[in-house]
């Protein structure tokens, strides 16, 4: 090694440490989404676990600066002139506005609960999707940095996309049901003018516009009514995208799968399309790959299929080889993706790999991988997080834990697992705040979340190769430690509203809820029958020979219950209110039938505050 | 050339040392020499027999008429480097015989099937790749083949061990006591567990990179692929759960020797029969839609898969290396077991590289004329496949469950025939191999028409013995959910409202104890994912328990159950004095000796059939006078059943009921229907047969008597041809041969030379001239007026009386299928076959009905015989009266149906109504004087006129 080389390295080390700052050096960044500056010189990443934004110098291929953002930054956008960066901070309900060059904080806008994605309109208006309490898209004036409109949308709004003509805003609404929605907001009228149903989808995420009349949406294709007895042949989850045709012709949604007969492309998250509309790049978070779709071929396939048969395309595992042009291995758990304005480079945020991959569009290969910064060593928790998001632990890579428990939460769907016989699907439970609520699962058959629980899930439901004990421990730990999100129904100091206070009284006294939902974690840890599973199959025989009757359920904990519809073991109640108005006729599940409508509203208000 | 390689090996230590000292400077120069030497190939070589014939009959999973497929003197050898100048080491000098070596994932050990001494059985053995450390893994496995390492350290193999464990079903469908089924055991041979359940054999397991076992399963079931069965690729998890077809199950033929290429493609040998010493075409499939022909890539199209000729030689045993090269076994001359060559073996299997770019056999690796070299494996570490964990098996359980999401889902043909709501139940059926006390009675009667190779004396059809486990209701959404005996050979039938089979699964399958098997449908496209919008109805109330003890599983035995019924209800009319409709069902249990043969395989295969007259006549072949009474496996299609019920189920039309005055009770009728659905078996009682039958000695005596009766010199040409030829040949098939009279003479001469005691020299000319005569299309109708196409979607053309059936008006124009007009056209056939191809005149259409019309002038009132081939179905209307309905789709075959018709004096109007569902749409008709195939109608003064307009 010569002196020149030494000098170069020394210079590089020096610059890096200057740019990043020593305080931040030991933290995983987890770049979630990214944005490219209009001139293509800079990339900005929203670093979810570091509460920062990284500014990457494309030419140098390295991080040139890292700036503090709010808590849990996930969405990011650059203003049209490239001078400002907007960041949606999911955990503290703010939008950070910063100077793109210096990272100087120009302002912070209080948004609705859980801002997730940011987009910028043609006149500079900032759009923020808020998926928490008030599911809406907020319009923020870039000058005054004030919310000028809040447009209510379908549940769980995720990604935003400004239409090519700048007249409309598309919102993927990842509702907790087999049908989800792409809402279309008319920007002039500031209201939803169209709701496009996305049938048999879950994990509805990123979009891209292929042409003025064609939109593309990434999602899973869940199959929740099929008993979960095998994973091959797309039995549980398949992975794909939908073309959404905006010219009014039916069918408006045509789904195609990315998957092949024996190899799956789990968890498609986000899409970038080349400016000529010819190629689409889709991040497949579960398998650490980006697939390149030949849009011409894919659209041809749709066109040559008779309209009434297009609905069947989503069931065919043999089609993807007709339009997948390449698959490009990238870093761990790629999430956000963006393309440079000239269409020559695609950048991928490797969420759990703490890096950004730069892909050359023409060569279809990664030309550089830019480290965004990571912890000194892989913690058990982080290792668990990676396993949780990895579909490669599943037989043929069909799905990851995160496919059914995105962000440790739930897709709201119900699945028919084998252990209690078939024909009795159970709603997916959120892991948020699960710690300390033993026993687990709907019938309380799991005493703890540990290797004993995760092992059979990986090798059983996922048919995966058995994990090593340290991996299992890490996975179980990550599940166990899934945090609760801040409750938006509480006042800033955790205070309850008047309605909630009235509801609390009903909960504890008149309705008798607290007898089982013991305050604290709001579970007694016991099994009870409230008449919900009677007469149905599903007696569960535990390995120790103990039998749990089909209508006996673990008293579910209620923390965070505001955010995990639908309710009851099979998801039959779409809202908290329905639990009492429709599914408690005999007062077996608390004495609620003599409560007035107003009292029930109070009770629900209290439940939401938990 | 050998010396440097040796020197290199000997100097290896020195070189390594030198490398360490000199550092990296010379590493490049040395690595190439090292690489060559490090490569080696291991294979099996088998010495040719002393008489020079190849020492193989080598599909280890099967025996050939009682002879083991294994060979003695075979050796596992190692060749390093893999080139003709490589050094050869024999690794199993001390074995009686060895077979099918497989490499461990780390490339250090070999597992193989071996027989140590003549007294030992074939067992699984293991050794290091240098031949050291030999270790017997299994003991008492009876007869083992196809061992393979599993990624979790266990070993899978095929064995006949289960024969001893389940004596009741210990034979395969050919009554051979050695169906080989998959077993697995621990690395030390402990915990042997049977994991596949089949009437035939499962073998040649490989582990795909995703951890599933891909293997070839010989599936024999009833009429599947014209009775010989087929071997296709199936997959399952290593615990025996999730058995499902992978590729080839819908094609027929035989394929084996499959391997997974590093890119996931499957390379294999495609063959049509097992007589090629395991050889065939080299082909590849890209796993995908099994029904997409594009997935099949034939690498060697110049190889003929069948027969003794093949320009491209014949391949077997492909073996891909990790870097994508391919070793193959190739013989420049085609290997074919039916031929012997006095100059030594034709087959010279050697080991070669296959040139994948040029798609030709490439550099030789090893080829020694004295041996057949097989089963090469390239020694190198390979990626360990994923471990698919055992799942859901509860060994103490006796049952597993099967949930079908939608029994209506299937492939296209099914959707065309089964209407929504039509499936009421599913019948679960258990299968057995045949178990005759005396193997002599593995007899081969002519069968019911499909058969060229009957299977057993248990039946004139080709079905295995079966019994009914039970029936389970099918819900409106097509779902059913049932708990069935585990580890049991099963198949199922969907049933209509009368309990008759709508469809018969032709693959044997099973569930493991505790397995919860869910199917989307029946043979839906395997790349299609399920599509449900609600929990299947059947799943909501738990499985129907169907696990009766074996003795309560119902079956129908012709002798036990039907003969008494026939005696009391049918014989009154159908007796030998005046058999109603020409059908004689009399003489009860008196056995009829019928000597017959396996067609085209010569005298050695002649067998005897011993049934009673009622069974023989009811199950008579299609070319009998009255056509078919039964279609084994399909009661709905069988005219016998239509008669008993007074209703044609296939076309929903009334027919005359039998017996006319005292119909059978519902229970009796359903007994007949079940008998047909289960395969119309003579002996359907699993295990030892309690019913009288002939002994071997008695049968031999009968054979001699029989031969004496028919051996006297025949002077009548018809009798001579029928007696001499139809022993082995179906004369109606002979009609398809386009031989000239001299060629027939040559053929008959050849046969007379081969079977001098059978065809007398004086008979040769007689027979040859007769054959020449009958192949001149005696009485063929060549002048037609045709009209069509009419709609026959879903059988509409069959149900509807169309205008030409009422009045024949050759000027008329009708509303045809779609918006087409149907008018009469004149056709004069000048093709040699005499086939009227309606598609040539009306276009390539499906689901259509058409008419063919002609007039026949007869000098007097008389009965003549129509010999008809119809595709798919036909009806005959003579002088305005419908005299024949052949409403069962069947293969087009010359003179398939022989129909007596009564002609009046003068002109007779002969109208054929021809129905097509799918495929070709054809008719061929001849008029003969008698039921003999060569008696042209001209003999009785008939003349076929060009049809003319009749008002």
PDB file of C-alpha atoms in Angstrom, chain A residues 459-537:
ATOM      1  CA  UNK A 459     -41.316 -24.753  11.120  1.00  0.00           C
ATOM      2  CA  UNK A 460     -45.078 -25.266  11.163  1.00  0.00           C
ATOM      3  CA  UNK A 461     -47.054 -22.387   9.728  1.00  0.00           C
ATOM      4  CA  UNK A 462     -44.127 -21.211   7.626  1.00  0.00           C
ATOM      5  CA  UNK A 463     -42.712 -24.690   6.916  1.00  0.00           C
ATOM      6  CA  UNK A 464     -39.290 -23.146   7.327  1.00  0.00           C
ATOM      7  CA  UNK A 465     -36.076 -24.897   8.153  1.00  0.00           C
ATOM      8  CA  UNK A 466     -35.766 -24.925  11.947  1.00  0.00           C
ATOM      9  CA  UNK A 467     -33.929 -21.839  13.197  1.00  0.00           C
ATOM     10  CA  UNK A 468     -30.912 -22.058  15.456  1.00  0.00           C
ATOM     11  CA  UNK A 469     -31.601 -21.505  19.171  1.00  0.00           C
ATOM     12  CA  UNK A 470     -29.978 -18.030  19.206  1.00  0.00           C
ATOM     13  CA  UNK A 471     -32.037 -17.016  16.168  1.00  0.00           C
ATOM     14  CA  UNK A 472     -35.209 -18.278  17.763  1.00  0.00           C
ATOM     15  CA  UNK A 473     -34.427 -16.463  20.947  1.00  0.00           C
ATOM     16  CA  UNK A 474     -33.771 -13.260  19.024  1.00  0.00           C
ATOM     17  CA  UNK A 475     -36.988 -13.598  17.079  1.00  0.00           C
ATOM     18  CA  UNK A 476     -39.026 -14.274  20.191  1.00  0.00           C
ATOM     19  CA  UNK A 477     -37.401 -11.358  21.947  1.00  0.00           C
ATOM     20  CA  UNK A 478     -38.242  -8.979  19.129  1.00  0.00           C
ATOM     21  CA  UNK A 479     -41.866 -10.116  19.168  1.00  0.00           C
ATOM     22  CA  UNK A 480     -42.027  -9.850  22.916  1.00  0.00           C
ATOM     23  CA  UNK A 481     -40.566  -6.362  22.964  1.00  0.00           C
ATOM     24  CA  UNK A 482     -42.837  -4.879  20.297  1.00  0.00           C
ATOM     25  CA  UNK A 483     -43.660  -1.467  21.787  1.00  0.00           C
ATOM     26  CA  UNK A 484     -47.058   0.114  22.122  1.00  0.00           C
ATOM     27  CA  UNK A 485     -47.507   3.284  20.099  1.00  0.00           C
ATOM     28  CA  UNK A 486     -48.433   6.466  21.958  1.00  0.00           C
ATOM     29  CA  UNK A 487     -52.182   6.580  22.533  1.00  0.00           C
ATOM     30  CA  UNK A 488     -53.689   9.550  20.686  1.00  0.00           C
ATOM     31  CA  UNK A 489     -56.890   9.365  22.708  1.00  0.00           C
ATOM     32  CA  UNK A 490     -55.144  10.505  25.806  1.00  0.00           C
ATOM     33  CA  UNK A 491     -54.433  14.114  26.642  1.00  0.00           C
ATOM     34  CA  UNK A 492     -50.836  15.317  26.518  1.00  0.00           C
ATOM     35  CA  UNK A 493     -50.368  14.408  30.165  1.00  0.00           C
ATOM     36  CA  UNK A 494     -52.140  11.092  29.785  1.00  0.00           C
ATOM     37  CA  UNK A 495     -55.416  12.531  31.010  1.00  0.00           C
ATOM     38  CA  UNK A 496     -58.711  10.920  30.054  1.00  0.00           C
ATOM     39  CA  UNK A 497     -61.469  12.882  28.362  1.00  0.00           C
ATOM     40  CA  UNK A 498     -64.747  13.417  30.182  1.00  0.00           C
ATOM     41  CA  UNK A 499     -66.413  10.812  28.016  1.00  0.00           C
ATOM     42  CA  UNK A 500     -63.643   8.327  28.729  1.00  0.00           C
ATOM     43  CA  UNK A 501     -63.949   8.982  32.422  1.00  0.00           C
ATOM     44  CA  UNK A 502     -67.650   8.176  32.267  1.00  0.00           C
ATOM     45  CA  UNK A 503     -66.813   5.092  30.244  1.00  0.00           C
ATOM     46  CA  UNK A 504     -64.244   4.021  32.804  1.00  0.00           C
ATOM     47  CA  UNK A 505     -66.940   3.943  35.449  1.00  0.00           C
ATOM     48  CA  UNK A 506     -69.156   1.792  33.255  1.00  0.00           C
ATOM     49  CA  UNK A 507     -66.208  -0.483  32.435  1.00  0.00           C
ATOM     50  CA  UNK A 508     -65.342  -1.009  36.043  1.00  0.00           C
ATOM     51  CA  UNK A 509     -68.793  -1.053  37.596  1.00  0.00           C
ATOM     52  CA  UNK A 510     -71.966  -1.428  35.576  1.00  0.00           C
ATOM     53  CA  UNK A 511     -70.719  -3.521  32.698  1.00  0.00           C
ATOM     54  CA  UNK A 512     -68.339  -5.545  34.829  1.00  0.00           C
ATOM     55  CA  UNK A 513     -65.632  -5.562  32.189  1.00  0.00           C
ATOM     56  CA  UNK A 514     -62.888  -5.112  34.750  1.00  0.00           C
ATOM     57  CA  UNK A 515     -63.672  -8.469  36.319  1.00  0.00           C
ATOM     58  CA  UNK A 516     -61.766 -10.150  33.534  1.00  0.00           C
ATOM     59  CA  UNK A 517     -60.052  -7.239  31.826  1.00  0.00           C
ATOM     60  CA  UNK A 518     -58.231  -6.411  35.003  1.00  0.00           C
ATOM     61  CA  UNK A 519     -56.870  -2.858  34.900  1.00  0.00           C
ATOM     62  CA  UNK A 520     -53.162  -2.762  34.304  1.00  0.00           C
ATOM     63  CA  UNK A 521     -52.737  -4.932  31.251  1.00  0.00           C
ATOM     64  CA  UNK A 522     -56.470  -5.392  31.091  1.00  0.00           C
ATOM     65  CA  UNK A 523     -56.375  -9.146  31.111  1.00  0.00           C
ATOM     66  CA  UNK A 524     -56.821 -11.675  33.867  1.00  0.00           C
ATOM     67  CA  UNK A 525     -54.621 -14.185  32.101  1.00  0.00           C
ATOM     68  CA  UNK A 526     -57.449 -16.685  32.291  1.00  0.00           C
ATOM     69  CA  UNK A 527     -59.652 -18.430  29.816  1.00  0.00           C
ATOM     70  CA  UNK A 528     -63.348 -17.652  29.812  1.00  0.00           C
ATOM     71  CA  UNK A 529     -66.311 -18.413  27.643  1.00  0.00           C
ATOM     72  CA  UNK A 530     -68.403 -15.471  26.572  1.00  0.00           C
ATOM     73  CA  UNK A 531     -70.507 -17.530  24.181  1.00  0.00           C
ATOM     74  CA  UNK A 532     -68.629 -16.596  21.049  1.00  0.00           C
ATOM     75  CA  UNK A 533     -67.256 -19.922  19.878  1.00  0.00           C
ATOM     76  CA  UNK A 534     -70.065 -22.178  20.963  1.00  0.00           C
ATOM     77  CA  UNK A 535     -71.109 -24.925  18.615  1.00  0.00           C
ATOM     78  CA  UNK A 536     -68.096 -24.465  16.416  1.00  0.00           C
ATOM     79  CA  UNK A 537     -65.217 -26.818  15.770  1.00  0.00           C
TER      80      UNK A 537
END
